[in-house]
Amino acid sequence: MAAKTLHVGRPNIGNREKLMRRLNDILDSKWLSNNGPYVHTLEERIAEMVSVRHCIAVCNATVGLQIALKAAGVTGKVIVPAWTAVATVNALTWIGLEPVFCDVTRKHNIDPYRIKNAITERTSAILGVHLWGRPCFVNAIAHVAHRHDLRFLFDAAHAFGCSYRGRMIGGFGDAEVFSFHATKFVNSFEGGVICTNDDALAERARAMMTFGYQNGEVRYSGTNGKMCEPSAAMALTSIEGMDEFIAVNKRNYDEYRKQLPGVTFVTYDETERNNYHYVVIEIPDRDRVMEALHAERIMAKRYFWPGIHRMAPYRSGVSLPEIERLAACTLALPTGTAIGVDEITRVCDIIKRRRVEERTMQSMPAWAAS
Ligand code: T4K
């Protein structure tokens, strides 16, 4: 029998019976969308979990970022890392904002020292990304933002359930946006939430999310960013499964590290709360390792390659050396509740074999290796 295909991003489902009960309840109630009771419960639950004053459920994080940026009054140029999902930057350009690409540090997050050099008169905000669920250098970014009177927000798409200096991500900056896409740690099929402690921003975001309506009147130019009830039911079910997902993710992450000694991993600060949702390695012969894995139906991903500043709509001559280094060596491996120790051994055996072949090739004279 052919070996099972292994994916990065197989959804975590949680308690199926509970989900089905919730979905049946939604169908019975005939309240499918527009600020329904499940969305309400979800917003309250998350606001409490991450200790924020406001949580606003949205249809996905891309639209959530746009609403948060609009509600924060961001205009002109926004400093953003070019090492992230293209969604982060698309969110800016689709509402007429101009991304200014910034390099990251070796830890994959935006480099606060380089942010300073990128600020111009037209800069109005910084959009950090907690990539792989690891927090940005939040305090350093806050310092720059306050000094230059800039708004600062975070794309927290990967970081639900993670903390920075003992505080849950969600409450930093002017607003933070989580993604609950199917492939994320907690999922709502499609969806996300905006979290903020800014009352005025929250009020505007809530109106903008629903066509600009506030108290029965159109007060803003808005969009349709609403989360529907089935998505909220899925998110609530998924949240209830978080402890189990974290335990499995951590087990997988530890197992990969045990089986691949000497390989560089994106690591997590064990003194913080982490969701361990991504197992990411930095490996010099990445493309050949990835080809070897794909040949055996292991769909490892090089994700943000080649860096957004090298993607067709955003290509520019700018050089971002750390992003270019990471784009050449980063590989995300399958994990999550669909992956067990046997599957990890299958992945690691291929990586180890490929590395031995590579070393053997390197030690051969050129005529023998060709
Ligand atoms: N900011 C950041 C930093 C992000 O990473 C993202 C999204 C956003 C913002 C925007 O969030 P949303 O607007 O989506 O809420 C995935 C997701 O589509 C996307 O949400 C995510 N980032 C991006 C990094 O990854 P792909 O390219 O990995 O998806 P796809 O379709 O290749 O799926 C990956 C694997 O998962 C597949 O091999 C099969 C498996 N899969 C996928 C889905 C959707 C399943 O088994 N079942 C499924 O339902 O983009």
Coordinates of C-alpha atoms and ligand atoms in Angstrom, one line a residue:
M1 CA 0.0 0.0 0.0
A2 CA 1.3 3.5 -0.9
A3 CA 2.5 5.5 2.1
K4 CA 0.0 8.2 3.3
T5 CA 0.5 11.7 2.0
L6 CA 1.7 14.0 4.9
H7 CA 0.7 17.6 4.9
V8 CA 1.8 20.8 6.6
G9 CA -1.5 22.4 7.8
R10 CA -3.9 19.4 8.2
P11 CA -6.7 20.9 10.2
N12 CA -7.2 20.0 13.9
I13 CA -10.8 19.1 14.3
G14 CA -11.5 18.8 18.1
N15 CA -14.6 17.1 19.5
R16 CA -16.7 16.2 16.4
E17 CA -19.9 15.4 18.4
K18 CA -19.9 18.7 20.1
L19 CA -19.4 20.5 16.8
M20 CA -22.2 18.6 15.2
R21 CA -24.5 19.5 18.2
R22 CA -23.6 23.1 17.7
L23 CA -24.2 23.0 14.0
N24 CA -27.6 21.4 14.4
D25 CA -28.5 24.0 17.0
I26 CA -27.6 26.7 14.4
L27 CA -29.7 25.1 11.7
D28 CA -32.6 24.7 14.1
S29 CA -32.4 28.3 15.2
K30 CA -32.2 29.5 11.6
W31 CA -29.8 32.2 12.8
L32 CA -26.8 31.7 10.5
S33 CA -24.9 34.9 10.5
N34 CA -24.9 38.6 11.4
N35 CA -23.8 38.9 15.0
G36 CA -25.4 35.7 16.2
P37 CA -25.1 34.0 19.6
Y38 CA -22.2 31.8 18.7
V39 CA -20.2 34.7 17.4
H40 CA -21.0 36.6 20.6
T41 CA -19.9 33.7 22.8
L42 CA -16.7 33.3 20.8
E43 CA -15.9 37.0 21.2
E44 CA -16.5 37.0 24.9
R45 CA -14.4 33.8 25.3
I46 CA -11.4 35.1 23.4
A47 CA -11.5 38.6 25.1
E48 CA -11.3 36.8 28.4
M49 CA -8.6 34.3 27.3
V50 CA -6.3 37.0 26.0
S51 CA -7.4 39.7 28.5
V52 CA -8.5 42.4 26.0
R53 CA -11.4 44.8 26.2
H54 CA -12.6 44.0 22.7
C55 CA -12.6 41.0 20.4
I56 CA -14.3 41.3 17.0
A57 CA -14.9 38.1 15.0
V58 CA -14.2 38.5 11.3
C59 CA -14.5 36.3 8.1
N60 CA -10.7 35.9 7.8
A61 CA -7.6 37.5 9.0
T62 CA -6.8 39.3 5.7
V63 CA -10.0 41.3 5.9
G64 CA -9.5 41.6 9.7
L65 CA -6.2 43.3 9.1
Q66 CA -7.8 45.7 6.6
I67 CA -10.5 46.6 9.0
A68 CA -8.1 47.1 11.9
L69 CA -5.8 49.3 9.8
K70 CA -8.7 51.4 8.6
A71 CA -10.2 51.6 12.1
A72 CA -6.8 52.8 13.4
G73 CA -6.8 55.5 10.8
V74 CA -3.6 54.3 9.1
T75 CA -2.7 56.1 5.9
G76 CA 0.3 56.3 3.5
K77 CA 3.3 54.1 4.3
V78 CA 3.4 51.1 6.6
I79 CA 6.6 49.4 7.6
V80 CA 6.2 45.6 7.3
P81 CA 8.5 42.6 7.1
A82 CA 8.8 41.0 3.7
W83 CA 9.2 37.6 5.4
T84 CA 5.5 36.7 6.1
A85 CA 2.5 35.3 4.2
V86 CA 1.7 37.5 1.2
A87 CA -1.7 38.0 2.9
T88 CA -0.1 40.5 5.3
V89 CA 1.1 42.8 2.5
N90 CA -2.0 42.2 0.3
A91 CA -4.1 43.5 3.2
L92 CA -2.2 46.8 3.0
T93 CA -2.2 47.3 -0.7
W94 CA -5.9 46.4 -1.2
I95 CA -6.8 49.4 1.0
G96 CA -4.4 51.7 -0.7
L97 CA -1.6 51.6 1.8
E98 CA 2.0 51.4 0.7
P99 CA 4.2 48.7 2.2
V100 CA 7.8 49.6 3.1
F101 CA 9.6 46.3 3.4
C102 CA 11.9 45.8 6.3
D103 CA 14.4 43.0 7.0
V104 CA 14.0 40.5 9.9
T105 CA 16.4 39.3 12.5
R106 CA 17.8 35.7 12.6
K107 CA 14.6 35.0 14.7
H108 CA 12.4 35.6 11.6
N109 CA 10.7 38.6 13.1
I110 CA 10.9 42.3 12.0
D111 CA 14.1 43.9 13.1
P112 CA 13.3 46.9 15.3
Y113 CA 16.6 48.6 14.5
R114 CA 15.9 48.6 10.8
I115 CA 12.4 49.9 11.4
K116 CA 13.9 53.2 12.5
N117 CA 15.8 53.7 9.3
A118 CA 12.7 53.0 7.2
I119 CA 10.6 55.8 8.7
T120 CA 9.8 58.8 6.5
E121 CA 7.3 61.6 6.7
R122 CA 4.6 59.5 5.1
T123 CA 5.0 56.6 7.5
S124 CA 2.0 56.2 9.7
A125 CA 2.3 52.7 11.1
I126 CA 4.3 49.6 11.8
L127 CA 2.7 46.2 11.1
G128 CA 4.7 43.4 12.9
V129 CA 4.1 39.7 12.4
H130 CA 4.5 37.1 15.1
L131 CA 5.8 34.6 12.6
W132 CA 5.4 30.9 13.5
G133 CA 3.7 32.0 16.7
R134 CA 6.9 33.5 18.1
P135 CA 6.4 37.1 19.4
C136 CA 8.0 40.1 17.7
F137 CA 10.3 42.3 19.8
V138 CA 7.1 44.0 21.0
N139 CA 8.7 46.4 23.5
A140 CA 11.3 47.6 21.1
I141 CA 8.7 48.2 18.4
A142 CA 6.5 50.0 20.9
H143 CA 9.4 52.2 21.8
V144 CA 10.1 53.2 18.1
A145 CA 6.3 53.7 17.5
H146 CA 5.8 56.0 20.5
R147 CA 8.9 58.0 19.7
H148 CA 7.8 58.6 16.1
D149 CA 4.1 58.9 16.9
L150 CA 3.2 55.9 14.7
R151 CA 0.4 53.4 15.0
F152 CA 1.5 49.8 15.5
L153 CA -0.4 46.7 15.0
F154 CA 0.4 43.0 14.8
D155 CA -0.5 40.3 12.4
A156 CA -0.9 37.5 15.0
A157 CA -2.3 35.0 12.5
H158 CA 0.1 32.3 13.8
A159 CA 0.1 33.2 17.5
F160 CA -3.2 32.2 19.1
G161 CA -2.4 30.7 22.5
C162 CA 1.1 32.3 22.7
S163 CA 2.5 34.8 25.1
Y164 CA 5.1 37.5 25.3
R165 CA 6.7 38.3 28.6
G166 CA 4.0 36.4 30.4
R167 CA 1.1 38.3 28.7
M168 CA -1.1 36.6 26.1
I169 CA -0.6 37.9 22.6
G170 CA -3.7 39.8 21.5
G171 CA -3.4 42.8 23.8
F172 CA -0.3 44.4 22.3
G173 CA -0.1 47.5 20.2
D174 CA -3.1 49.3 18.8
A175 CA -4.7 46.0 17.6
E176 CA -3.7 42.4 16.9
V177 CA -5.4 40.1 14.4
F178 CA -5.5 36.3 14.7
S179 CA -6.3 33.9 11.8
F180 CA -8.6 30.9 12.3
H181 CA -8.1 29.6 8.8
A182 CA -8.5 25.8 8.5
T183 CA -4.7 25.3 8.5
K184 CA -4.2 27.3 11.7
F185 CA -3.7 26.1 15.3
V186 CA -7.3 27.0 16.2
N187 CA -9.7 27.1 13.2
S188 CA -13.1 28.3 12.3
F189 CA -13.0 26.8 8.7
E190 CA -12.3 30.4 7.6
G191 CA -12.2 33.2 10.1
G192 CA -10.2 35.3 12.5
V193 CA -10.6 37.9 15.2
I194 CA -9.4 41.5 15.8
C195 CA -8.3 42.1 19.5
T196 CA -7.8 45.6 20.9
N197 CA -7.9 47.6 24.1
D198 CA -8.7 50.8 22.2
D199 CA -12.4 51.6 22.6
A200 CA -12.7 54.0 19.7
L201 CA -10.8 51.7 17.4
A202 CA -13.1 48.8 18.4
E203 CA -16.2 50.9 17.8
R204 CA -15.1 51.8 14.3
A205 CA -13.9 48.3 13.5
R206 CA -17.3 46.8 14.6
A207 CA -19.1 49.3 12.3
M208 CA -16.7 48.9 9.4
M209 CA -17.0 45.1 9.5
T210 CA -20.7 45.4 8.8
F211 CA -20.9 47.7 5.8
G212 CA -20.2 50.8 8.0
Y213 CA -23.5 50.6 9.9
Q214 CA -23.7 51.9 13.5
N215 CA -27.0 52.1 15.4
G216 CA -29.0 51.6 12.2
E217 CA -27.2 54.3 10.2
V218 CA -24.2 54.1 7.9
R219 CA -21.4 56.1 9.6
Y220 CA -18.3 54.8 7.8
S221 CA -17.3 53.4 4.5
G222 CA -17.3 49.7 5.4
T223 CA -17.0 46.2 4.1
N224 CA -18.5 42.8 4.8
G225 CA -16.1 41.2 7.3
K226 CA -18.6 39.2 9.4
M227 CA -18.0 35.8 10.7
C228 CA -20.9 33.4 10.3
E229 CA -22.4 31.2 13.0
P230 CA -21.0 27.8 11.8
S231 CA -17.5 29.3 11.8
A232 CA -18.0 30.5 15.4
A233 CA -19.2 27.0 16.4
M234 CA -16.1 25.5 14.9
A235 CA -13.8 28.0 16.6
L236 CA -15.4 27.4 20.0
T237 CA -15.0 23.6 19.5
S238 CA -11.4 24.1 18.4
I239 CA -10.6 26.3 21.4
E240 CA -11.9 23.5 23.7
G241 CA -9.3 21.2 22.0
M242 CA -6.4 23.6 22.4
D243 CA -4.7 21.8 25.3
E244 CA -4.7 18.5 23.4
F245 CA -3.4 20.2 20.2
I246 CA -0.6 21.8 22.1
A247 CA 0.3 18.5 23.8
V248 CA 0.5 16.8 20.4
N249 CA 2.3 19.7 18.7
K250 CA 4.9 19.7 21.5
R251 CA 5.4 16.0 21.4
N252 CA 5.9 16.2 17.6
Y253 CA 8.3 19.2 17.9
D254 CA 10.4 17.4 20.6
E255 CA 10.4 14.2 18.5
Y256 CA 11.7 16.0 15.4
R257 CA 14.4 17.6 17.5
K258 CA 15.4 14.3 19.0
Q259 CA 15.5 12.5 15.6
L260 CA 17.4 15.3 13.8
P261 CA 20.3 16.3 16.1
G262 CA 22.6 18.9 14.5
V263 CA 19.7 20.4 12.4
T264 CA 18.8 24.0 13.1
F265 CA 15.2 24.4 14.3
V266 CA 13.1 27.5 14.8
T267 CA 12.9 27.2 18.6
Y268 CA 10.3 28.4 21.1
D269 CA 11.0 30.2 24.4
E270 CA 10.0 27.5 27.0
T271 CA 9.3 30.2 29.6
E272 CA 6.4 31.5 27.5
R273 CA 3.1 29.9 26.3
N274 CA 3.5 28.5 22.8
N275 CA 1.2 26.6 20.5
Y276 CA 4.1 24.8 18.8
H277 CA 2.0 24.8 15.6
Y278 CA 4.9 24.9 13.2
V279 CA 8.0 22.7 13.0
V280 CA 10.4 24.7 11.0
I281 CA 14.0 23.9 10.1
E282 CA 16.8 25.9 8.5
I283 CA 18.8 23.5 6.3
P284 CA 21.4 24.4 3.7
D285 CA 20.4 22.0 0.9
R286 CA 16.7 22.9 1.5
D287 CA 15.4 22.5 -2.1
R288 CA 17.0 19.0 -2.5
V289 CA 15.6 17.9 0.9
M290 CA 12.2 19.2 -0.1
E291 CA 12.3 17.4 -3.4
A292 CA 13.3 14.1 -1.7
L293 CA 10.4 14.6 0.7
H294 CA 7.9 15.4 -2.0
A295 CA 9.0 12.4 -4.0
E296 CA 7.8 10.3 -1.0
R297 CA 4.5 12.2 -0.6
I298 CA 5.6 14.4 2.3
M299 CA 4.5 17.8 1.4
A300 CA 7.0 19.9 3.4
K301 CA 6.6 23.6 2.6
R302 CA 9.1 26.4 2.0
Y303 CA 6.3 28.8 2.8
F304 CA 7.2 32.4 2.4
W305 CA 9.8 31.8 -0.3
P306 CA 11.2 33.9 -2.1
G307 CA 10.3 36.8 0.3
I308 CA 7.5 39.2 -0.6
H309 CA 10.0 41.7 -2.1
R310 CA 10.8 39.1 -4.7
M311 CA 7.2 38.2 -5.6
A312 CA 5.8 39.5 -8.9
P313 CA 3.3 42.2 -7.6
Y314 CA 5.8 43.5 -5.1
R315 CA 9.2 42.9 -6.8
S316 CA 11.7 45.7 -6.1
G317 CA 15.4 46.1 -6.2
V318 CA 15.5 46.2 -2.4
S319 CA 18.0 43.8 -0.8
L320 CA 17.0 42.3 2.5
P321 CA 19.9 40.0 3.3
E322 CA 18.4 38.1 6.3
I323 CA 15.2 37.4 4.5
E324 CA 17.1 36.2 1.5
R325 CA 19.1 33.8 3.7
L326 CA 16.0 32.5 5.4
A327 CA 14.1 32.1 2.1
A328 CA 16.9 29.8 0.9
C329 CA 17.0 27.5 3.9
T330 CA 13.6 27.4 5.6
L331 CA 11.4 24.4 5.5
A332 CA 8.2 23.7 7.4
L333 CA 7.6 20.0 8.3
P334 CA 4.2 18.2 8.8
T335 CA 2.9 18.3 12.3
G336 CA -0.5 18.7 14.2
T337 CA -2.9 16.0 15.3
A338 CA -2.7 14.2 11.9
I339 CA 1.0 13.3 12.6
G340 CA 2.4 10.8 15.0
V341 CA 5.8 9.5 15.9
D342 CA 5.8 6.9 13.1
E343 CA 5.2 9.6 10.5
I344 CA 7.9 11.8 12.0
T345 CA 10.4 8.9 11.8
R346 CA 9.4 8.5 8.1
V347 CA 10.1 12.2 7.5
C348 CA 13.4 12.3 9.5
D349 CA 14.8 9.1 7.8
I350 CA 14.4 10.8 4.4
I351 CA 16.1 14.0 5.7
K352 CA 18.9 12.1 7.3
R353 CA 19.4 10.0 4.1
R354 CA 19.4 13.1 1.9
R355 CA 22.0 14.8 4.2
V356 CA 24.3 11.8 4.1
E357 CA 24.1 11.7 0.3
E358 CA 24.8 15.4 0.2
R359 CA 27.9 15.0 2.4
T360 CA 29.1 12.1 0.3
M361 CA 28.7 14.1 -2.9
Q362 CA 30.7 17.0 -1.3
S363 CA 33.6 14.7 -0.3
M364 CA 33.9 13.2 -3.8
P365 CA 36.2 14.5 -6.5
A366 CA 34.1 16.6 -9.1
W367 CA 34.4 14.0 -11.8
A368 CA 32.9 11.3 -9.6
A369 CA 30.1 13.4 -8.2
S370 CA 28.8 14.5 -11.6
Ligands
T4K1 N1 -0.9 36.6 8.1 C1 -0.2 35.4 8.1 C2 1.2 35.5 8.7 C3 -0.7 34.2 7.5 O1 0.1 33.1 7.5 C4 -2.0 34.3 6.9 C5 -2.5 33.1 6.3 C6 -2.7 35.5 7.0 C7 -2.1 36.6 7.6 C8 -4.1 35.6 6.4 O2 -5.0 34.7 7.2 P1 -6.4 34.3 6.5 O3 -6.9 35.5 5.7 O4 -6.1 33.1 5.7 O5 -7.2 34.0 7.7 C9 -2.3 28.6 4.2 C10 -3.6 29.3 4.5 O6 -4.4 29.3 3.3 C11 -3.4 30.7 4.9 O7 -4.4 30.9 5.8 C12 -2.1 30.9 5.6 N2 -1.8 32.1 6.1 C13 -0.9 30.4 4.8 C14 0.4 30.7 5.4 O8 -1.1 29.1 4.7 P2 -1.4 27.3 2.3 O9 -0.7 27.7 1.1 O10 -0.5 26.5 3.3 O11 -2.7 26.4 2.1 P3 -2.9 25.1 1.3 O12 -4.2 25.2 0.7 O13 -1.6 24.8 0.5 O14 -3.0 24.1 2.5 C15 -1.8 23.6 3.2 C16 -2.0 22.1 3.4 O15 -3.0 21.9 4.3 C17 -2.3 21.3 2.1 O16 -1.2 20.6 1.7 C18 -3.5 20.5 2.5 C19 -3.8 20.8 3.9 N3 -5.2 21.2 4.0 C20 -5.6 22.5 3.7 C21 -6.9 22.9 3.9 C22 -7.3 24.3 3.5 C23 -6.1 20.3 4.5 O17 -5.8 19.1 4.7 N4 -7.4 20.7 4.7 C24 -7.8 22.0 4.4 O18 -9.0 22.3 4.6 O19 -2.0 28.5 2.9

